[in-house]
Amino acid sequence: SYVLTQPPSVSVAPGETARITCGATYIGSKSVHWYQQRPGQAPLLVIFYDGDRPSGIPERFSGSSSGNTATLTISRVEAGDEADYYCQVWDNSRVPPGMEFGGGTKLTVL
Amino acid sequence: QVQLQESGPGLVKPSGTLSLTCTVSGGFISDKNCLSWVRQPPGKGLEWIGEIYDSGSTIYNPSLKSRVSISVDKSKSLVSLNVTSVTAADTAVFYCATGVSAAAPLGNWGQGTLVTVSS
């Protein structure tokens, strides 16, 4: 299977910038989606196709992907951003193709 | 806007079959979307189980394929998930979620339902 590697945790102070990475072989050639999951809630799509934002998601959320790393960037971090974040790709390099999630990163706002 | 609601027994005995239903409202099955099932063991990450398409065709996670089946009842706007021969390791919150195609992001999620496997 296609393994997506995320750091278990990232900590930032309010107002700072958080960067959460998702590493995998040639991930830059795939479309990466990011989900935010607050405690007790269902995941919420925050970035799709590497860097697009769904309506209603603040512009503070952005994404990029190149080479072997995709990155979710959250600018001017707020207390409400504290959550688990998951990257996800569709792996069409295998038969049959399938969906893969990263292990998740817990964002702590200090 | 598609709305999803998972339902089913919250407790299943070991070696039994876990059966869940996802009720879809607001349009899915006739709009060439796909519906995925995703699970999350307590305190752990997300795991894709499989998905079903408008045509009724399915793709499953290879790690679960031998025990999983997903089906659709278009007349009732229901998508069902069955997992056989369950063990405690299958205890999880189960979500249904939709995307516009196989490789598309999951833009709509149900609230999830906790299923515990225990005697």
Coordinates of C-alpha atoms in Angstrom, one line a residue:
Chain A
S1 CA 0.0 0.0 0.0
Y2 CA 0.9 3.6 -0.4
V3 CA 2.1 4.9 2.9
L4 CA 1.5 8.5 3.9
T5 CA 3.7 9.7 6.8
Q6 CA 2.6 12.6 9.1
P7 CA 4.3 13.9 12.3
P8 CA 2.2 12.8 15.3
S9 CA 2.1 16.3 16.7
V10 CA 2.7 19.9 15.9
S11 CA 2.6 22.8 18.4
V12 CA 2.4 26.5 17.7
A13 CA 1.5 29.6 19.6
P14 CA -1.6 31.6 18.6
G15 CA -0.9 33.9 15.7
E16 CA 2.0 31.9 14.4
T17 CA 2.1 29.6 11.4
A18 CA 1.6 25.9 11.6
R19 CA 2.9 23.6 8.9
I20 CA 1.8 20.0 8.8
T21 CA 3.6 17.7 6.4
C22 CA 2.6 14.5 4.6
G23 CA 5.4 12.5 3.2
A24 CA 5.3 9.8 0.5
T25 CA 7.1 8.7 -2.6
Y26 CA 6.3 11.0 -5.4
I27 CA 3.3 12.5 -3.6
G28 CA 3.7 15.5 -5.8
S29 CA 2.3 13.5 -8.7
K30 CA -0.9 12.8 -6.8
S31 CA -3.8 14.9 -5.6
V32 CA -3.7 15.5 -1.9
H33 CA -6.7 16.3 0.3
W34 CA -6.6 17.5 3.9
Y35 CA -9.2 17.0 6.7
Q36 CA -9.6 18.6 10.0
Q37 CA -11.2 16.6 12.8
R38 CA -12.1 18.2 16.1
P39 CA -12.7 15.9 19.1
G40 CA -16.0 14.1 18.9
Q41 CA -16.7 15.4 15.4
A42 CA -16.6 13.9 11.9
P43 CA -13.7 15.0 9.6
L44 CA -14.1 18.2 7.7
L45 CA -12.5 18.8 4.3
V46 CA -10.3 21.9 4.5
I47 CA -8.0 21.5 1.4
F48 CA -8.6 19.6 -1.7
Y49 CA -6.6 18.9 -4.9
D50 CA -3.4 20.0 -3.1
G51 CA -4.3 23.6 -2.5
D52 CA -8.0 24.4 -3.1
R53 CA -10.2 25.5 -0.3
P54 CA -13.9 24.5 0.0
S55 CA -16.3 27.4 0.6
G56 CA -16.4 28.4 4.2
I57 CA -12.8 27.4 5.0
P58 CA -10.8 30.5 6.0
E59 CA -8.1 31.7 3.7
R60 CA -5.6 31.1 6.5
F61 CA -5.7 27.4 5.4
S62 CA -3.5 26.7 2.4
G63 CA -1.8 23.6 0.9
S64 CA 1.0 22.7 -1.4
S65 CA 2.6 19.6 -2.8
S66 CA 5.9 18.8 -4.5
G67 CA 8.3 15.9 -4.8
N68 CA 7.8 13.6 -1.8
T69 CA 6.1 16.1 0.5
A70 CA 2.7 17.7 0.8
T71 CA 2.2 20.5 3.3
L72 CA -0.9 22.0 5.0
T73 CA -0.2 25.5 6.2
I74 CA -2.3 27.3 8.7
S75 CA -1.5 31.0 9.1
R76 CA -2.4 33.1 12.1
V77 CA -3.3 30.1 14.1
E78 CA -6.3 30.4 16.4
A79 CA -7.3 28.3 19.4
G80 CA -10.2 26.9 17.3
D81 CA -7.7 25.3 14.9
E82 CA -6.6 22.8 17.5
A83 CA -7.6 19.5 16.0
D84 CA -6.3 16.4 14.3
Y85 CA -5.4 16.8 10.7
Y86 CA -5.3 14.0 8.1
C87 CA -3.9 13.9 4.6
Q88 CA -5.5 11.6 2.0
V89 CA -4.7 10.5 -1.5
W90 CA -6.2 8.2 -4.1
D91 CA -3.6 5.6 -5.0
N92 CA -4.2 4.6 -8.6
S93 CA -0.8 3.0 -8.9
R94 CA -2.2 -0.3 -7.6
V95 CA -4.9 -2.7 -8.7
P96 CA -7.5 -2.1 -7.7
P97 CA -6.9 1.5 -6.8
G98 CA -7.9 2.8 -3.4
M99 CA -7.9 5.6 -0.8
E100 CA -5.1 6.1 1.7
F101 CA -5.0 8.3 4.8
G102 CA -2.0 9.6 6.7
G103 CA -1.7 8.6 10.3
G104 CA -2.9 12.1 11.4
T105 CA -1.2 15.0 13.1
K106 CA -2.5 16.6 16.4
L107 CA -2.2 20.3 16.2
T108 CA -1.8 21.9 19.6
V109 CA -2.2 25.6 20.1
L110 CA -0.1 26.7 23.0
Chain B
Q1 CA -26.4 19.6 -0.2
V2 CA -26.1 15.9 0.5
Q3 CA -26.8 14.8 4.0
L4 CA -25.7 11.4 5.4
Q5 CA -26.8 9.5 8.5
E6 CA -25.3 6.3 9.7
S7 CA -27.4 3.8 11.7
G8 CA -27.1 0.3 13.1
P9 CA -26.4 -1.7 16.2
G10 CA -23.9 -0.2 18.6
L11 CA -22.9 -3.6 19.9
V12 CA -21.9 -6.7 18.0
K13 CA -20.6 -10.0 19.4
P14 CA -17.2 -11.4 18.3
S15 CA -17.4 -13.6 15.2
G16 CA -20.7 -12.0 14.3
T17 CA -21.5 -9.6 11.4
L18 CA -21.5 -5.9 11.7
S19 CA -24.3 -4.3 9.6
L20 CA -24.7 -0.5 9.1
T21 CA -26.8 1.6 6.9
C22 CA -26.1 5.1 5.5
T23 CA -29.2 7.1 4.6
V24 CA -28.6 9.6 1.9
S25 CA -30.7 12.6 1.4
G26 CA -30.3 15.6 -0.9
G27 CA -29.1 13.6 -3.9
F28 CA -26.3 11.1 -4.5
I29 CA -27.2 7.9 -6.1
S30 CA -28.5 9.4 -9.3
D31 CA -25.7 12.0 -9.5
K32 CA -22.9 9.7 -10.4
N33 CA -21.2 10.3 -7.1
C34 CA -19.5 7.6 -5.0
L35 CA -20.0 6.8 -1.3
S36 CA -17.2 5.6 0.9
W37 CA -17.1 4.0 4.3
V38 CA -14.3 5.0 6.7
R39 CA -13.7 3.8 10.2
Q40 CA -11.8 5.1 13.1
P41 CA -10.9 2.9 16.1
P42 CA -11.0 4.8 19.4
G43 CA -8.0 7.1 19.7
K44 CA -6.6 6.1 16.3
G45 CA -6.6 7.4 12.7
L46 CA -8.9 7.1 9.8
E47 CA -9.1 3.9 7.7
W48 CA -10.8 3.6 4.4
I49 CA -13.0 0.5 4.1
G50 CA -14.3 0.8 0.6
E51 CA -16.7 2.6 -1.7
I52 CA -19.6 2.1 -4.1
Y53 CA -20.4 4.0 -7.3
D54 CA -23.6 5.1 -9.0
S55 CA -23.3 2.0 -11.2
G56 CA -23.3 -0.3 -8.2
S57 CA -19.7 -1.3 -8.6
T58 CA -17.5 -1.4 -5.6
I59 CA -13.8 -1.2 -4.5
Y60 CA -12.6 -2.4 -1.2
N61 CA -9.5 -1.9 1.0
P62 CA -7.4 -5.1 0.3
S63 CA -6.8 -5.5 4.0
L64 CA -10.6 -5.9 4.6
K65 CA -11.8 -7.2 1.3
S66 CA -12.5 -10.8 2.3
R67 CA -14.8 -9.6 5.1
V68 CA -16.5 -6.5 3.7
S69 CA -19.4 -5.9 1.4
I70 CA -21.1 -2.6 0.4
S71 CA -24.4 -2.4 -1.4
V72 CA -26.9 0.2 -2.5
D73 CA -30.7 0.3 -2.5
K74 CA -31.5 3.2 -4.8
S75 CA -35.2 3.0 -4.2
K76 CA -34.6 3.8 -0.5
S77 CA -31.5 5.9 -0.9
L78 CA -29.7 3.6 1.4
V79 CA -26.1 2.3 1.3
S80 CA -25.3 -0.7 3.4
L81 CA -22.0 -2.0 4.9
N82 CA -21.5 -5.5 6.2
V83 CA -18.3 -6.7 7.9
T84 CA -18.2 -10.4 8.8
S85 CA -16.2 -12.3 11.4
V86 CA -15.7 -9.3 13.6
T87 CA -13.2 -9.1 16.4
A88 CA -12.5 -6.5 19.1
A89 CA -10.1 -4.9 16.5
D90 CA -13.2 -3.9 14.5
T91 CA -14.4 -1.6 17.3
A92 CA -14.6 1.8 15.7
V93 CA -16.6 4.8 14.8
F94 CA -17.9 4.2 11.3
Y95 CA -18.5 7.1 8.9
C96 CA -20.1 7.2 5.5
A97 CA -18.9 10.0 3.2
T98 CA -19.4 11.1 -0.4
G99 CA -17.3 12.4 -3.2
V100 CA -18.0 13.3 -6.8
S101 CA -15.8 10.5 -8.1
A102 CA -13.3 7.8 -7.1
A103 CA -10.4 10.1 -6.8
A104 CA -12.3 13.1 -5.5
P105 CA -12.1 14.3 -1.9
L106 CA -14.8 13.4 0.6
G107 CA -16.8 16.6 0.9
N108 CA -19.7 15.3 2.9
W109 CA -19.6 13.1 6.0
G110 CA -22.1 11.6 8.3
Q111 CA -21.8 12.2 12.0
G112 CA -20.5 8.6 12.5
T113 CA -21.7 5.8 14.6
L114 CA -19.8 3.8 17.2
V115 CA -19.8 0.1 17.0
T116 CA -18.3 -2.0 19.8
V117 CA -17.4 -5.6 19.3
S118 CA -17.8 -7.3 22.6
S119 CA -19.4 -10.4 24.2

